Amino acid sequence: MATIYYLIPDLHKKEFKLKDWLKSVLSGRGIAYFKNKVFRKHKPVGGIKVMYQHCMMLQELGYEAYPLIMGNYVGNFFGYDIELKYIKDVGYNLTEEDVIVATEFFPYEGVDFIGAKKVLFMQNWINIDKRLKKEDVNKSYIDIGYDYVMTCGSFCSEMVIKKMGIDATTITNGIDQQKFINKPEKRIPGRVLAMSRKNLADLEQITELVKRDKSDFDLKIVDGLTQAELIKEYQKADIFLVTGYPEGLPLPPLEAMNCGCVVIGFTGGGASEYMIHNETALVSEDGDCPDAAKHVKAILSDDKLKERLRAAGIIKAKSYTLANTKKMLHEFFVNITSKN
């Protein structure tokens, strides 16, 4: 029987380089560089969360599926009870029945495996050429050694077809409908929740613009929370301000919607399939901070608009279930594992 390995890359490995440190010293950022490389803490990453979810669902479907830890970063901040495998124990020589799934962030990591079928799992379209070697920028994932490509959302699949001219299978992300729950009694009216992980400068600019008219702006910024902690913050928030871009199919806005937040901000491309302007969210062009600030002020001043978007957002988020993801996973893997 085939064994499926999802490669968990060493996202937060310490790469202290003397040359880069000296450059940072000259620019006045020496201490910041040193702290980032030597004392960098591991944090939750949405793409890794999805890979763990896939492994768990595949096991429920009867497959042998495991996260394969490629370095020091494990990334299980979500309390998933699943057996891990380590590259030092598994090695790179696998059978023709086995399958490895590598992320587009490290697209060459899967190519080193011998014998196994190779799947490139693209979770952010921006990496489609940025993460390829200079000599490979005009090649497709198939050209560099993969057999199949799957993505986390339709926007990413469209980009693969557009930029590489190859097919991609969409395995749409889902959320746990039993955990990300709307609890209106916990909501703090006017509370705006945001994450600082991406485009912090944009978040700061939007905040400054909103505060010019609303000095009592109630903004809470979070980062590195466990899933349980994050759910509590979603449930207390009235509005979720999204500043992440580019994105594949981001989970936080979807999770926030299901917890009853009104979502405002940027789609990063991938969230456009569920963040629909003036229907389920208020959407601005990526990086258009003045427009996003305008939308925040509008929502804080218009309860009728806010409740209409909240209700529509909850309905939309309900369609993104783990059951749907599981069904698509089964259809994909039963196809490729049945081929010789």
Tab-separated table of C-alpha atoms in Angstrom:
chain	number	residue	atom	x	y	z
A	1	MET	CA	0.000	0.000	0.000
A	2	ALA	CA	1.193	3.511	-0.812
A	3	THR	CA	2.552	5.740	1.914
A	4	ILE	CA	1.953	9.463	1.467
A	5	TYR	CA	4.441	11.895	2.980
A	6	TYR	CA	3.768	15.626	3.304
A	7	LEU	CA	7.133	17.359	3.549
A	8	ILE	CA	7.176	19.854	6.425
A	9	PRO	CA	9.977	22.251	5.449
A	10	ASP	CA	12.359	23.770	7.944
A	11	LEU	CA	10.694	27.175	7.663
A	12	HIS	CA	12.416	28.779	10.628
A	13	LYS	CA	15.902	27.371	10.302
A	14	LYS	CA	18.653	29.679	11.506
A	15	GLU	CA	20.711	30.928	8.577
A	16	PHE	CA	23.168	33.322	10.193
A	17	LYS	CA	25.490	34.606	7.466
A	18	LEU	CA	28.418	36.812	8.426
A	19	LYS	CA	28.277	38.756	5.166
A	20	ASP	CA	24.583	39.578	5.621
A	21	TRP	CA	25.124	40.472	9.278
A	22	LEU	CA	27.901	42.922	8.367
A	23	LYS	CA	25.609	44.551	5.807
A	24	SER	CA	22.894	44.877	8.435
A	25	VAL	CA	25.377	46.449	10.858
A	26	LEU	CA	26.270	49.092	8.272
A	27	SER	CA	22.567	49.869	7.777
A	28	GLY	CA	21.928	50.092	11.521
A	29	ARG	CA	20.011	46.807	11.743
A	30	GLY	CA	22.738	44.563	13.136
A	31	ILE	CA	21.031	43.797	16.443
A	32	ALA	CA	17.685	43.114	14.766
A	33	TYR	CA	19.342	40.736	12.286
A	34	PHE	CA	21.164	38.899	15.079
A	35	LYS	CA	17.990	38.457	17.125
A	36	ASN	CA	15.993	37.280	14.110
A	37	LYS	CA	18.524	34.613	13.142
A	38	VAL	CA	19.771	33.429	16.515
A	39	PHE	CA	16.695	33.802	18.715
A	40	ARG	CA	13.953	33.365	16.110
A	41	LYS	CA	10.919	31.608	17.548
A	42	HIS	CA	8.865	29.054	15.683
A	43	LYS	CA	5.382	30.325	14.857
A	44	PRO	CA	2.202	28.816	13.420
A	45	VAL	CA	1.960	28.848	9.617
A	46	GLY	CA	-1.403	28.388	7.897
A	47	GLY	CA	0.033	26.345	5.033
A	48	ILE	CA	1.571	23.852	7.446
A	49	LYS	CA	-1.739	23.612	9.287
A	50	VAL	CA	-3.408	22.596	6.017
A	51	MET	CA	-0.776	19.905	5.409
A	52	TYR	CA	-1.435	18.405	8.832
A	53	GLN	CA	-5.163	18.473	8.120
A	54	HIS	CA	-4.614	16.651	4.829
A	55	CYS	CA	-2.639	13.899	6.549
A	56	MET	CA	-5.315	13.404	9.179
A	57	MET	CA	-8.102	13.261	6.596
A	58	LEU	CA	-6.160	10.834	4.426
A	59	GLN	CA	-5.633	8.567	7.424
A	60	GLU	CA	-9.382	8.659	8.071
A	61	LEU	CA	-9.846	7.585	4.448
A	62	GLY	CA	-7.605	4.569	5.028
A	63	TYR	CA	-4.322	5.856	3.609
A	64	GLU	CA	-0.921	5.711	5.291
A	65	ALA	CA	-0.220	9.433	5.422
A	66	TYR	CA	2.268	11.315	7.592
A	67	PRO	CA	3.847	14.730	8.005
A	68	LEU	CA	7.527	14.212	7.177
A	69	ILE	CA	9.690	16.596	9.199
A	70	MET	CA	12.570	17.858	7.057
A	71	GLY	CA	14.418	19.845	9.740
A	72	ASN	CA	13.828	21.393	13.167
A	73	TYR	CA	10.496	23.020	12.379
A	74	VAL	CA	7.561	20.769	13.302
A	75	GLY	CA	4.788	23.348	13.030
A	76	ASN	CA	2.065	21.468	14.907
A	77	PHE	CA	0.635	24.387	16.890
A	78	PHE	CA	-2.891	23.098	16.421
A	79	GLY	CA	-3.070	20.159	18.806
A	80	TYR	CA	-3.282	17.525	16.066
A	81	ASP	CA	-2.766	14.000	17.376
A	82	ILE	CA	-0.869	12.439	14.507
A	83	GLU	CA	2.289	10.371	14.206
A	84	LEU	CA	5.221	12.228	12.692
A	85	LYS	CA	7.961	10.832	10.486
A	86	TYR	CA	11.457	12.289	10.227
A	87	ILE	CA	13.628	12.462	7.129
A	88	LYS	CA	16.617	10.979	8.992
A	89	ASP	CA	14.564	7.818	9.544
A	90	VAL	CA	12.658	7.632	6.245
A	91	GLY	CA	15.432	8.623	3.855
A	92	TYR	CA	15.099	9.551	0.178
A	93	ASN	CA	14.799	6.094	-1.408
A	94	LEU	CA	11.104	5.246	-1.564
A	95	THR	CA	9.010	2.804	-3.583
A	96	GLU	CA	7.099	3.510	-6.778
A	97	GLU	CA	3.866	3.235	-4.798
A	98	ASP	CA	4.816	5.968	-2.332
A	99	VAL	CA	3.851	9.625	-2.777
A	100	ILE	CA	5.616	12.723	-1.551
A	101	VAL	CA	3.884	16.102	-1.362
A	102	ALA	CA	6.149	19.163	-1.345
A	103	THR	CA	5.276	22.822	-0.892
A	104	GLU	CA	5.893	25.470	-3.551
A	105	PHE	CA	7.912	27.429	-0.979
A	106	PHE	CA	10.673	24.811	-1.328
A	107	PRO	CA	9.904	23.421	-4.775
A	108	TYR	CA	13.142	21.459	-5.112
A	109	GLU	CA	12.750	19.638	-1.802
A	110	GLY	CA	10.605	16.914	-3.343
A	111	VAL	CA	12.753	16.396	-6.421
A	112	ASP	CA	15.481	14.704	-4.354
A	113	PHE	CA	13.300	11.675	-3.601
A	114	ILE	CA	13.895	8.566	-5.676
A	115	GLY	CA	11.145	6.193	-6.771
A	116	ALA	CA	8.108	7.990	-5.322
A	117	LYS	CA	5.405	9.815	-7.206
A	118	LYS	CA	5.872	13.537	-6.686
A	119	VAL	CA	3.142	16.119	-6.006
A	120	LEU	CA	3.756	19.867	-5.811
A	121	PHE	CA	1.236	21.463	-3.446
A	122	MET	CA	0.999	25.181	-4.254
A	123	GLN	CA	-0.535	27.289	-1.485
A	124	ASN	CA	0.530	30.752	-2.618
A	125	TRP	CA	0.572	31.800	-6.253
A	126	ILE	CA	3.269	34.440	-5.698
A	127	ASN	CA	5.862	31.671	-5.331
A	128	ILE	CA	5.111	30.183	-8.729
A	129	ASP	CA	8.272	31.645	-10.231
A	130	LYS	CA	9.955	33.455	-7.335
A	131	ARG	CA	11.017	30.205	-5.684
A	132	LEU	CA	12.425	28.625	-8.841
A	133	LYS	CA	16.086	28.767	-9.752
A	134	LYS	CA	17.080	31.386	-12.288
A	135	GLU	CA	17.636	28.764	-14.968
A	136	ASP	CA	14.176	27.275	-14.326
A	137	VAL	CA	11.976	30.392	-14.383
A	138	ASN	CA	10.479	29.404	-17.727
A	139	LYS	CA	9.880	25.804	-16.687
A	140	SER	CA	6.806	24.224	-15.129
A	141	TYR	CA	6.685	22.097	-11.992
A	142	ILE	CA	6.392	19.090	-14.272
A	143	ASP	CA	9.578	20.135	-16.057
A	144	ILE	CA	11.578	20.264	-12.814
A	145	GLY	CA	10.494	16.779	-11.757
A	146	TYR	CA	6.943	16.629	-10.391
A	147	ASP	CA	4.225	14.309	-11.651
A	148	TYR	CA	1.197	16.234	-10.388
A	149	VAL	CA	0.270	19.682	-9.123
A	150	MET	CA	-2.463	20.450	-6.631
A	151	THR	CA	-3.441	23.780	-5.123
A	152	CYS	CA	-5.447	25.076	-2.173
A	153	GLY	CA	-7.862	27.213	-4.185
A	154	SER	CA	-9.182	28.052	-7.626
A	155	PHE	CA	-7.165	31.279	-7.926
A	156	CYS	CA	-3.910	29.334	-7.535
A	157	SER	CA	-4.993	26.712	-10.061
A	158	GLU	CA	-5.791	29.432	-12.574
A	159	MET	CA	-2.329	30.941	-12.055
A	160	VAL	CA	-0.637	27.571	-12.635
A	161	ILE	CA	-2.501	27.162	-15.908
A	162	LYS	CA	-1.825	30.771	-16.928
A	163	LYS	CA	1.886	30.905	-16.058
A	164	MET	CA	3.007	27.316	-16.604
A	165	GLY	CA	0.495	25.934	-19.073
A	166	ILE	CA	-0.116	22.771	-17.048
A	167	ASP	CA	-3.127	21.351	-15.253
A	168	ALA	CA	-3.591	21.619	-11.502
A	169	THR	CA	-6.094	19.932	-9.216
A	170	THR	CA	-7.842	22.199	-6.715
A	171	ILE	CA	-8.189	20.846	-3.174
A	172	THR	CA	-10.075	23.732	-1.589
A	173	ASN	CA	-9.169	24.590	1.990
A	174	GLY	CA	-11.858	24.041	4.597
A	175	ILE	CA	-12.335	25.061	8.199
A	176	ASP	CA	-13.465	23.123	11.245
A	177	GLN	CA	-17.109	24.131	11.532
A	178	GLN	CA	-17.281	22.625	15.027
A	179	LYS	CA	-14.545	24.882	16.415
A	180	PHE	CA	-14.803	28.167	14.536
A	181	ILE	CA	-18.227	29.078	15.883
A	182	ASN	CA	-20.137	32.345	16.000
A	183	LYS	CA	-20.839	33.347	19.623
A	184	PRO	CA	-22.549	36.774	19.543
A	185	GLU	CA	-22.650	36.976	23.332
A	186	LYS	CA	-18.848	37.198	23.414
A	187	ARG	CA	-18.585	39.903	20.757
A	188	ILE	CA	-17.214	43.321	21.751
A	189	PRO	CA	-18.971	45.977	19.633
A	190	GLY	CA	-16.466	47.975	17.629
A	191	ARG	CA	-13.550	45.637	18.362
A	192	VAL	CA	-11.305	45.262	15.294
A	193	LEU	CA	-8.967	42.277	15.119
A	194	ALA	CA	-5.905	42.105	12.849
A	195	MET	CA	-2.807	39.961	12.404
A	196	SER	CA	0.662	41.437	12.160
A	197	ARG	CA	2.299	38.578	10.260
A	198	LYS	CA	2.015	40.186	6.813
A	199	ASN	CA	2.347	43.801	5.633
A	200	LEU	CA	2.602	45.389	9.062
A	201	ALA	CA	3.342	48.778	7.485
A	202	ASP	CA	-0.052	48.684	5.740
A	203	LEU	CA	-1.777	47.824	8.995
A	204	GLU	CA	-0.055	50.743	10.713
A	205	GLN	CA	-1.075	53.126	7.937
A	206	ILE	CA	-4.713	52.005	8.018
A	207	THR	CA	-4.732	52.383	11.802
A	208	GLU	CA	-3.354	55.924	11.593
A	209	LEU	CA	-5.940	56.916	8.977
A	210	VAL	CA	-8.851	55.517	10.979
A	211	LYS	CA	-7.701	57.152	14.218
A	212	ARG	CA	-7.808	60.584	12.602
A	213	ASP	CA	-11.601	60.371	12.679
A	214	LYS	CA	-12.076	57.799	15.438
A	215	SER	CA	-9.631	58.398	18.250
A	216	ASP	CA	-11.222	55.615	20.316
A	217	PHE	CA	-10.486	53.023	17.593
A	218	ASP	CA	-10.457	49.620	19.364
A	219	LEU	CA	-7.846	47.580	17.497
A	220	LYS	CA	-6.268	44.382	18.760
A	221	ILE	CA	-3.286	42.972	16.852
A	222	VAL	CA	-2.314	39.333	17.383
A	223	ASP	CA	0.445	37.028	16.174
A	224	GLY	CA	1.652	33.511	16.950
A	225	LEU	CA	-1.474	32.377	18.816
A	226	THR	CA	-2.544	28.780	19.179
A	227	GLN	CA	-5.729	27.801	17.391
A	228	ALA	CA	-7.732	27.843	20.633
A	229	GLU	CA	-6.436	31.300	21.522
A	230	LEU	CA	-7.179	32.602	18.041
A	231	ILE	CA	-10.752	31.313	18.092
A	232	LYS	CA	-11.375	33.241	21.309
A	233	GLU	CA	-10.087	36.421	19.666
A	234	TYR	CA	-12.272	35.889	16.584
A	235	GLN	CA	-15.332	35.426	18.774
A	236	LYS	CA	-14.641	38.637	20.705
A	237	ALA	CA	-14.054	40.688	17.554
A	238	ASP	CA	-16.694	42.655	15.690
A	239	ILE	CA	-14.554	43.213	12.589
A	240	PHE	CA	-11.578	41.381	11.100
A	241	LEU	CA	-9.130	43.589	9.197
A	242	VAL	CA	-7.177	41.650	6.554
A	243	THR	CA	-3.858	43.088	5.339
A	244	GLY	CA	-2.238	39.929	3.966
A	245	TYR	CA	-1.248	39.783	0.317
A	246	PRO	CA	-0.467	37.939	-1.846
A	247	GLU	CA	-2.444	34.880	-0.729
A	248	GLY	CA	-3.414	31.449	-2.048
A	249	LEU	CA	-6.628	30.710	-0.200
A	250	PRO	CA	-6.091	32.278	3.243
A	251	LEU	CA	-7.797	30.661	6.197
A	252	PRO	CA	-7.930	33.547	8.742
A	253	PRO	CA	-10.575	35.676	6.935
A	254	LEU	CA	-12.669	32.546	6.403
A	255	GLU	CA	-12.293	31.472	10.026
A	256	ALA	CA	-13.174	34.994	11.169
A	257	MET	CA	-16.286	35.027	8.959
A	258	ASN	CA	-17.488	31.766	10.464
A	259	CYS	CA	-16.965	33.218	13.942
A	260	GLY	CA	-19.200	36.172	13.033
A	261	CYS	CA	-16.625	38.840	12.174
A	262	VAL	CA	-17.277	41.327	9.402
A	263	VAL	CA	-14.260	41.053	7.100
A	264	ILE	CA	-12.609	44.147	5.601
A	265	GLY	CA	-9.400	44.505	3.634
A	266	PHE	CA	-7.312	42.858	0.935
A	267	THR	CA	-7.928	39.494	-0.751
A	268	GLY	CA	-4.364	38.848	-1.874
A	269	GLY	CA	-5.967	37.288	-4.928
A	270	GLY	CA	-6.874	33.962	-3.361
A	271	ALA	CA	-9.524	35.205	-0.941
A	272	SER	CA	-11.498	36.794	-3.763
A	273	GLU	CA	-13.578	33.647	-4.115
A	274	TYR	CA	-15.225	34.258	-0.739
A	275	MET	CA	-14.460	37.939	0.014
A	276	ILE	CA	-16.948	39.507	-2.394
A	277	HIS	CA	-17.150	43.271	-2.194
A	278	ASN	CA	-20.336	44.647	-0.636
A	279	GLU	CA	-21.799	41.130	-0.465
A	280	THR	CA	-19.755	39.166	2.062
A	281	ALA	CA	-17.025	41.714	2.845
A	282	LEU	CA	-15.685	45.169	2.048
A	283	VAL	CA	-12.741	44.711	-0.296
A	284	SER	CA	-9.958	47.088	-1.324
A	285	GLU	CA	-7.278	46.622	-3.934
A	286	ASP	CA	-4.208	45.033	-2.349
A	287	GLY	CA	-2.177	47.768	-0.653
A	288	ASP	CA	-4.813	50.498	-1.001
A	289	CYS	CA	-4.680	51.575	2.642
A	290	PRO	CA	-6.795	54.764	2.319
A	291	ASP	CA	-9.631	52.757	0.790
A	292	ALA	CA	-9.400	50.070	3.475
A	293	ALA	CA	-9.453	52.745	6.184
A	294	LYS	CA	-12.533	54.263	4.546
A	295	HIS	CA	-14.252	50.881	4.719
A	296	VAL	CA	-13.357	50.412	8.390
A	297	LYS	CA	-14.846	53.814	9.246
A	298	ALA	CA	-17.956	53.047	7.170
A	299	ILE	CA	-18.586	49.774	8.983
A	300	LEU	CA	-18.048	51.341	12.403
A	301	SER	CA	-20.675	53.970	11.526
A	302	ASP	CA	-23.285	51.818	9.788
A	303	ASP	CA	-24.783	48.996	11.844
A	304	LYS	CA	-27.222	48.015	9.092
A	305	LEU	CA	-24.394	47.469	6.609
A	306	LYS	CA	-22.319	45.682	9.209
A	307	GLU	CA	-25.043	43.187	10.095
A	308	ARG	CA	-25.894	42.529	6.447
A	309	LEU	CA	-22.288	41.685	5.653
A	310	ARG	CA	-21.925	39.642	8.838
A	311	ALA	CA	-24.918	37.449	7.979
A	312	ALA	CA	-23.788	36.934	4.378
A	313	GLY	CA	-20.226	36.185	5.473
A	314	ILE	CA	-21.346	33.469	7.870
A	315	ILE	CA	-23.418	31.815	5.135
A	316	LYS	CA	-20.495	31.936	2.704
A	317	ALA	CA	-18.024	30.506	5.215
A	318	LYS	CA	-20.352	27.567	5.938
A	319	SER	CA	-19.668	26.202	2.455
A	320	TYR	CA	-15.947	25.745	3.187
A	321	THR	CA	-16.026	22.504	5.124
A	322	LEU	CA	-13.390	19.925	5.932
A	323	ALA	CA	-15.790	17.315	4.568
A	324	ASN	CA	-15.550	18.897	1.119
A	325	THR	CA	-11.767	19.033	1.376
A	326	LYS	CA	-11.692	15.386	2.393
A	327	LYS	CA	-13.840	14.383	-0.586
A	328	MET	CA	-11.538	16.195	-3.015
A	329	LEU	CA	-8.458	14.647	-1.399
A	330	HIS	CA	-9.912	11.177	-1.807
A	331	GLU	CA	-10.717	11.752	-5.478
A	332	PHE	CA	-7.191	13.031	-6.130
A	333	PHE	CA	-5.215	10.369	-4.292
A	334	VAL	CA	-7.329	7.379	-5.303
A	335	ASN	CA	-6.566	8.401	-8.876
A	336	ILE	CA	-2.799	8.781	-8.584
A	337	THR	CA	-2.195	5.846	-6.240
A	338	SER	CA	-4.097	3.466	-8.519
A	339	LYS	CA	-1.755	4.251	-11.413
A	340	ASN	CA	1.356	2.177	-12.014
